[in-house]
Short mmCIF file of N, CA and C and ligand atoms in Angstrom, two decimals:
data_model
loop_
_atom_site.label_atom_id
_atom_site.label_comp_id
_atom_site.label_asym_id
_atom_site.label_seq_id
_atom_site.Cartn_x
_atom_site.Cartn_y
_atom_site.Cartn_z
N MET C 1 -180.45 -103.69 -99.65
CA MET C 1 -181.16 -103.26 -100.86
C MET C 1 -182.29 -102.31 -100.48
N SER C 2 -182.38 -101.20 -101.15
CA SER C 2 -183.44 -100.26 -100.81
C SER C 2 -184.54 -100.32 -101.85
N LEU C 3 -185.76 -100.20 -101.39
CA LEU C 3 -186.92 -100.27 -102.27
C LEU C 3 -187.25 -98.87 -102.79
N PRO C 4 -187.79 -98.80 -103.98
CA PRO C 4 -188.17 -97.49 -104.53
C PRO C 4 -189.39 -96.94 -103.81
N ASN C 5 -189.62 -95.65 -103.96
CA ASN C 5 -190.86 -95.06 -103.44
C ASN C 5 -192.03 -95.51 -104.30
N CYS C 6 -193.21 -95.41 -103.72
CA CYS C 6 -194.43 -95.77 -104.46
C CYS C 6 -194.54 -94.94 -105.74
N LEU C 7 -194.87 -95.60 -106.83
CA LEU C 7 -194.97 -94.90 -108.12
C LEU C 7 -196.17 -93.97 -108.13
N GLN C 8 -197.15 -94.28 -107.32
CA GLN C 8 -198.40 -93.53 -107.37
C GLN C 8 -198.42 -92.36 -106.38
N CYS C 9 -198.03 -92.62 -105.13
CA CYS C 9 -198.15 -91.56 -104.12
C CYS C 9 -196.80 -91.15 -103.53
N GLN C 10 -195.71 -91.75 -104.04
CA GLN C 10 -194.35 -91.42 -103.59
C GLN C 10 -194.08 -91.79 -102.13
N SER C 11 -194.95 -92.60 -101.52
CA SER C 11 -194.71 -93.06 -100.15
C SER C 11 -193.42 -93.88 -100.10
N GLU C 12 -192.69 -93.79 -98.98
CA GLU C 12 -191.46 -94.57 -98.87
C GLU C 12 -191.66 -95.87 -98.10
N TYR C 13 -192.92 -96.18 -97.76
CA TYR C 13 -193.18 -97.38 -96.95
C TYR C 13 -193.54 -98.59 -97.80
N VAL C 14 -192.94 -98.65 -98.97
CA VAL C 14 -193.21 -99.76 -99.88
C VAL C 14 -192.58 -101.04 -99.34
N TYR C 15 -193.28 -102.17 -99.47
CA TYR C 15 -192.68 -103.45 -99.09
C TYR C 15 -192.80 -104.46 -100.22
N GLU C 16 -191.97 -105.51 -100.10
CA GLU C 16 -191.93 -106.54 -101.12
C GLU C 16 -192.81 -107.71 -100.75
N ASP C 17 -193.53 -108.26 -101.72
CA ASP C 17 -194.28 -109.48 -101.51
C ASP C 17 -194.06 -110.36 -102.73
N GLY C 18 -193.10 -111.28 -102.61
CA GLY C 18 -192.73 -112.08 -103.78
C GLY C 18 -192.15 -111.18 -104.84
N LEU C 19 -192.72 -111.21 -106.03
CA LEU C 19 -192.21 -110.37 -107.12
C LEU C 19 -192.83 -108.98 -107.11
N LEU C 20 -193.86 -108.82 -106.30
CA LEU C 20 -194.59 -107.55 -106.28
C LEU C 20 -194.01 -106.57 -105.29
N LEU C 21 -194.16 -105.30 -105.60
CA LEU C 21 -193.94 -104.25 -104.61
C LEU C 21 -195.31 -103.68 -104.27
N ILE C 22 -195.53 -103.47 -102.98
CA ILE C 22 -196.85 -103.03 -102.54
C ILE C 22 -196.71 -101.79 -101.67
N CYS C 23 -197.59 -100.81 -101.92
CA CYS C 23 -197.60 -99.60 -101.12
C CYS C 23 -198.77 -99.67 -100.13
N PRO C 24 -198.47 -99.65 -98.82
CA PRO C 24 -199.54 -99.73 -97.83
C PRO C 24 -200.34 -98.44 -97.72
N MET C 25 -199.80 -97.34 -98.25
CA MET C 25 -200.47 -96.05 -98.12
C MET C 25 -201.64 -95.90 -99.11
N CYS C 26 -201.42 -96.34 -100.36
CA CYS C 26 -202.48 -96.18 -101.36
C CYS C 26 -202.86 -97.50 -102.01
N SER C 27 -202.29 -98.63 -101.52
CA SER C 27 -202.62 -99.97 -102.02
C SER C 27 -202.19 -100.22 -103.45
N PHE C 28 -201.34 -99.38 -103.99
CA PHE C 28 -200.84 -99.59 -105.35
C PHE C 28 -199.87 -100.76 -105.36
N GLU C 29 -199.99 -101.63 -106.36
CA GLU C 29 -199.09 -102.77 -106.51
C GLU C 29 -198.44 -102.74 -107.88
N TRP C 30 -197.16 -103.09 -107.94
CA TRP C 30 -196.53 -103.17 -109.26
C TRP C 30 -195.33 -104.11 -109.21
N THR C 31 -194.85 -104.47 -110.37
CA THR C 31 -193.70 -105.34 -110.47
C THR C 31 -192.47 -104.49 -110.77
N PRO C 32 -191.47 -104.55 -109.93
CA PRO C 32 -190.30 -103.68 -110.15
C PRO C 32 -189.56 -104.05 -111.43
N GLY C 33 -188.90 -103.06 -112.04
CA GLY C 33 -188.10 -103.35 -113.22
C GLY C 33 -188.84 -103.04 -114.51
N GLN C 34 -190.14 -102.92 -114.46
CA GLN C 34 -190.90 -102.63 -115.68
C GLN C 34 -191.18 -101.14 -115.82
N GLU C 35 -191.44 -100.52 -114.71
CA GLU C 35 -191.95 -99.15 -114.76
C GLU C 35 -190.94 -98.16 -115.33
N GLU C 36 -189.66 -98.40 -115.09
CA GLU C 36 -188.68 -97.41 -115.55
C GLU C 36 -188.56 -97.40 -117.05
N VAL C 37 -188.70 -98.58 -117.65
CA VAL C 37 -188.62 -98.68 -119.10
C VAL C 37 -189.80 -97.94 -119.72
N GLU C 38 -190.95 -98.10 -119.11
CA GLU C 38 -192.16 -97.52 -119.69
C GLU C 38 -192.27 -96.02 -119.43
N GLU C 39 -191.90 -95.61 -118.24
CA GLU C 39 -192.16 -94.23 -117.88
C GLU C 39 -190.93 -93.34 -117.91
N GLY C 40 -189.76 -93.95 -118.03
CA GLY C 40 -188.55 -93.15 -118.03
C GLY C 40 -188.23 -92.65 -116.64
N LEU C 41 -187.33 -91.72 -116.57
CA LEU C 41 -186.87 -91.19 -115.31
C LEU C 41 -187.91 -90.22 -114.75
N LYS C 42 -188.27 -90.44 -113.49
CA LYS C 42 -189.26 -89.56 -112.88
C LYS C 42 -188.60 -88.81 -111.73
N VAL C 43 -188.45 -87.53 -111.88
CA VAL C 43 -187.79 -86.74 -110.85
C VAL C 43 -188.73 -85.63 -110.39
N LEU C 44 -188.98 -85.59 -109.08
CA LEU C 44 -189.90 -84.60 -108.54
C LEU C 44 -189.15 -83.56 -107.73
N ASP C 45 -189.62 -82.31 -107.79
CA ASP C 45 -188.99 -81.26 -107.00
C ASP C 45 -189.55 -81.27 -105.57
N SER C 46 -189.17 -80.27 -104.78
CA SER C 46 -189.56 -80.24 -103.37
C SER C 46 -191.06 -80.10 -103.19
N ASN C 47 -191.77 -79.64 -104.22
CA ASN C 47 -193.22 -79.50 -104.15
C ASN C 47 -193.95 -80.68 -104.77
N GLY C 48 -193.19 -81.65 -105.27
CA GLY C 48 -193.82 -82.80 -105.89
C GLY C 48 -194.15 -82.59 -107.36
N ASN C 49 -193.62 -81.51 -107.95
CA ASN C 49 -193.83 -81.28 -109.38
C ASN C 49 -192.82 -82.07 -110.20
N LEU C 50 -193.27 -82.59 -111.31
CA LEU C 50 -192.41 -83.36 -112.19
C LEU C 50 -191.41 -82.44 -112.88
N LEU C 51 -190.13 -82.81 -112.82
CA LEU C 51 -189.10 -82.03 -113.49
C LEU C 51 -188.74 -82.66 -114.83
N GLN C 52 -188.28 -81.83 -115.75
CA GLN C 52 -187.87 -82.31 -117.06
C GLN C 52 -186.53 -81.71 -117.45
N ASP C 53 -185.85 -82.40 -118.35
CA ASP C 53 -184.61 -81.85 -118.89
C ASP C 53 -184.86 -80.44 -119.43
N GLY C 54 -183.95 -79.52 -119.14
CA GLY C 54 -184.08 -78.17 -119.67
C GLY C 54 -184.85 -77.22 -118.78
N ASP C 55 -185.44 -77.74 -117.70
CA ASP C 55 -186.19 -76.88 -116.78
C ASP C 55 -185.26 -75.89 -116.07
N THR C 56 -185.87 -74.79 -115.59
CA THR C 56 -185.16 -73.87 -114.71
C THR C 56 -185.72 -74.03 -113.31
N VAL C 57 -184.84 -74.17 -112.33
CA VAL C 57 -185.27 -74.36 -110.94
C VAL C 57 -184.56 -73.36 -110.04
N THR C 58 -185.08 -73.21 -108.81
CA THR C 58 -184.34 -72.45 -107.81
C THR C 58 -184.04 -73.35 -106.62
N ILE C 59 -182.96 -73.04 -105.93
CA ILE C 59 -182.56 -73.78 -104.75
C ILE C 59 -183.46 -73.36 -103.58
N VAL C 60 -183.97 -74.31 -102.80
CA VAL C 60 -184.91 -73.95 -101.74
C VAL C 60 -184.24 -73.86 -100.36
N LYS C 61 -182.98 -74.24 -100.24
CA LYS C 61 -182.28 -74.04 -98.96
C LYS C 61 -180.79 -73.89 -99.22
N ASP C 62 -180.10 -73.24 -98.31
CA ASP C 62 -178.66 -73.10 -98.47
C ASP C 62 -178.00 -74.47 -98.45
N LEU C 63 -177.12 -74.71 -99.39
CA LEU C 63 -176.46 -76.01 -99.49
C LEU C 63 -174.95 -75.84 -99.44
N LYS C 64 -174.32 -76.69 -98.65
CA LYS C 64 -172.86 -76.71 -98.65
C LYS C 64 -172.37 -77.41 -99.90
N VAL C 65 -171.33 -76.87 -100.51
CA VAL C 65 -170.77 -77.49 -101.71
C VAL C 65 -169.35 -77.93 -101.41
N LYS C 66 -169.12 -79.20 -101.64
CA LYS C 66 -167.80 -79.77 -101.41
C LYS C 66 -166.75 -79.04 -102.23
N GLY C 67 -165.72 -78.56 -101.61
CA GLY C 67 -164.63 -77.95 -102.34
C GLY C 67 -164.86 -76.50 -102.74
N ALA C 68 -166.05 -75.98 -102.44
CA ALA C 68 -166.34 -74.59 -102.79
C ALA C 68 -166.10 -73.69 -101.58
N LEU C 69 -165.80 -72.41 -101.85
CA LEU C 69 -165.50 -71.48 -100.77
C LEU C 69 -166.77 -70.96 -100.11
N LYS C 70 -167.86 -71.00 -100.87
CA LYS C 70 -169.11 -70.46 -100.34
C LYS C 70 -170.24 -71.48 -100.49
N ASP C 71 -171.31 -71.25 -99.75
CA ASP C 71 -172.48 -72.10 -99.87
C ASP C 71 -173.28 -71.71 -101.11
N LEU C 72 -174.05 -72.68 -101.56
CA LEU C 72 -175.03 -72.41 -102.61
C LEU C 72 -176.24 -71.82 -101.91
N LYS C 73 -176.59 -70.59 -102.26
CA LYS C 73 -177.63 -69.88 -101.51
C LYS C 73 -179.04 -70.25 -101.95
N GLN C 74 -179.92 -70.26 -100.97
CA GLN C 74 -181.34 -70.41 -101.25
C GLN C 74 -181.77 -69.35 -102.25
N GLY C 75 -182.55 -69.71 -103.24
CA GLY C 75 -183.01 -68.75 -104.23
C GLY C 75 -182.14 -68.68 -105.47
N THR C 76 -180.99 -69.36 -105.42
CA THR C 76 -180.14 -69.39 -106.61
C THR C 76 -180.87 -70.03 -107.77
N ARG C 77 -180.81 -69.41 -108.92
CA ARG C 77 -181.51 -69.93 -110.08
C ARG C 77 -180.59 -70.86 -110.87
N VAL C 78 -181.12 -71.99 -111.23
CA VAL C 78 -180.34 -72.98 -112.00
C VAL C 78 -181.06 -73.26 -113.31
N LYS C 79 -180.38 -72.91 -114.41
CA LYS C 79 -181.02 -73.07 -115.72
C LYS C 79 -180.61 -74.38 -116.38
N ASN C 80 -181.50 -74.84 -117.22
CA ASN C 80 -181.17 -75.96 -118.11
C ASN C 80 -180.66 -77.19 -117.38
N ILE C 81 -181.45 -77.68 -116.43
CA ILE C 81 -181.04 -78.87 -115.69
C ILE C 81 -181.14 -80.12 -116.56
N ARG C 82 -180.42 -81.16 -116.16
CA ARG C 82 -180.51 -82.44 -116.84
C ARG C 82 -180.75 -83.51 -115.79
N LEU C 83 -181.73 -84.36 -116.02
CA LEU C 83 -182.08 -85.38 -115.04
C LEU C 83 -181.22 -86.62 -115.24
N VAL C 84 -180.74 -87.14 -114.12
CA VAL C 84 -179.91 -88.34 -114.18
C VAL C 84 -180.36 -89.32 -113.10
N GLU C 85 -179.91 -90.56 -113.22
CA GLU C 85 -180.23 -91.57 -112.21
C GLU C 85 -179.35 -91.34 -111.00
N GLY C 86 -179.86 -91.74 -109.84
CA GLY C 86 -179.01 -91.72 -108.66
C GLY C 86 -179.55 -90.86 -107.55
N ASP C 87 -178.76 -90.76 -106.50
CA ASP C 87 -179.14 -90.03 -105.30
C ASP C 87 -179.19 -88.54 -105.60
N HIS C 88 -178.15 -88.04 -106.26
CA HIS C 88 -178.16 -86.66 -106.74
C HIS C 88 -178.65 -86.72 -108.18
N ASN C 89 -179.91 -86.41 -108.37
CA ASN C 89 -180.54 -86.74 -109.65
C ASN C 89 -180.68 -85.56 -110.61
N ILE C 90 -180.01 -84.46 -110.32
CA ILE C 90 -180.01 -83.33 -111.25
C ILE C 90 -178.58 -82.93 -111.58
N ASP C 91 -178.30 -82.92 -112.86
CA ASP C 91 -177.01 -82.50 -113.37
C ASP C 91 -177.17 -81.07 -113.85
N CYS C 92 -176.27 -80.17 -113.45
CA CYS C 92 -176.45 -78.79 -113.89
C CYS C 92 -175.14 -78.03 -113.80
N LYS C 93 -175.20 -76.79 -114.27
CA LYS C 93 -174.06 -75.89 -114.21
C LYS C 93 -174.53 -74.64 -113.50
N ILE C 94 -173.80 -74.20 -112.49
CA ILE C 94 -174.22 -73.03 -111.75
C ILE C 94 -173.13 -71.97 -111.81
N ASP C 95 -173.54 -70.74 -112.15
CA ASP C 95 -172.58 -69.64 -112.24
C ASP C 95 -171.79 -69.53 -110.94
N GLY C 96 -170.49 -69.46 -111.05
CA GLY C 96 -169.66 -69.30 -109.87
C GLY C 96 -169.28 -70.63 -109.22
N PHE C 97 -169.95 -71.71 -109.62
CA PHE C 97 -169.65 -73.02 -109.05
C PHE C 97 -169.21 -74.03 -110.11
N GLY C 98 -169.74 -73.85 -111.31
CA GLY C 98 -169.41 -74.82 -112.35
C GLY C 98 -170.37 -76.00 -112.35
N PRO C 99 -169.97 -77.08 -113.02
CA PRO C 99 -170.84 -78.24 -113.13
C PRO C 99 -171.03 -78.89 -111.77
N MET C 100 -172.24 -79.29 -111.44
CA MET C 100 -172.46 -80.01 -110.20
C MET C 100 -173.74 -80.82 -110.24
N LYS C 101 -173.89 -81.63 -109.22
CA LYS C 101 -175.09 -82.44 -109.11
C LYS C 101 -175.88 -82.03 -107.88
N LEU C 102 -177.20 -81.98 -108.04
CA LEU C 102 -178.08 -81.59 -106.94
C LEU C 102 -179.10 -82.69 -106.67
N LYS C 103 -179.66 -82.65 -105.47
CA LYS C 103 -180.80 -83.52 -105.18
C LYS C 103 -182.09 -82.77 -105.50
N SER C 104 -183.01 -83.46 -106.15
CA SER C 104 -184.24 -82.79 -106.59
C SER C 104 -185.06 -82.28 -105.41
N GLU C 105 -184.88 -82.89 -104.22
CA GLU C 105 -185.67 -82.45 -103.06
C GLU C 105 -185.26 -81.06 -102.58
N PHE C 106 -184.13 -80.55 -103.07
CA PHE C 106 -183.65 -79.24 -102.64
C PHE C 106 -183.89 -78.16 -103.69
N VAL C 107 -184.70 -78.45 -104.71
CA VAL C 107 -184.99 -77.45 -105.72
C VAL C 107 -186.50 -77.30 -105.93
N LYS C 108 -186.85 -76.22 -106.58
CA LYS C 108 -188.25 -75.92 -106.86
C LYS C 108 -188.33 -75.47 -108.31
N LYS C 109 -189.27 -76.04 -109.04
CA LYS C 109 -189.45 -75.66 -110.44
C LYS C 109 -189.99 -74.25 -110.55
N LEU C 110 -189.49 -73.47 -111.51
CA LEU C 110 -189.99 -72.12 -111.70
C LEU C 110 -191.18 -72.10 -112.61
ZN1 LIG U 201 -198.66 -95.40 -102.69
#
């Protein structure tokens, strides 16, 4: 089971203490399972900016695409993204590639 990143500082060194999750980096404590209902989906780009449905982003590094003949190039503009749960947390459509999913850490908000 993997623990979520800290809600406050995004640190990945969160640990469990009983029902609580505790961040050793900023001392933030919270109970898992409540925050998502209250705050909704929180997706950050490579700069730590909050992304929203409908945003336009650019790709920050060349990415290999499964089944595609070419790589997705750094600087490619992606319009009208949709945020989803999961490892690849951006749903989008890219010219020349079609519908695909991206990781938010590989994009930058425009
Ligand atoms: Zn923290």
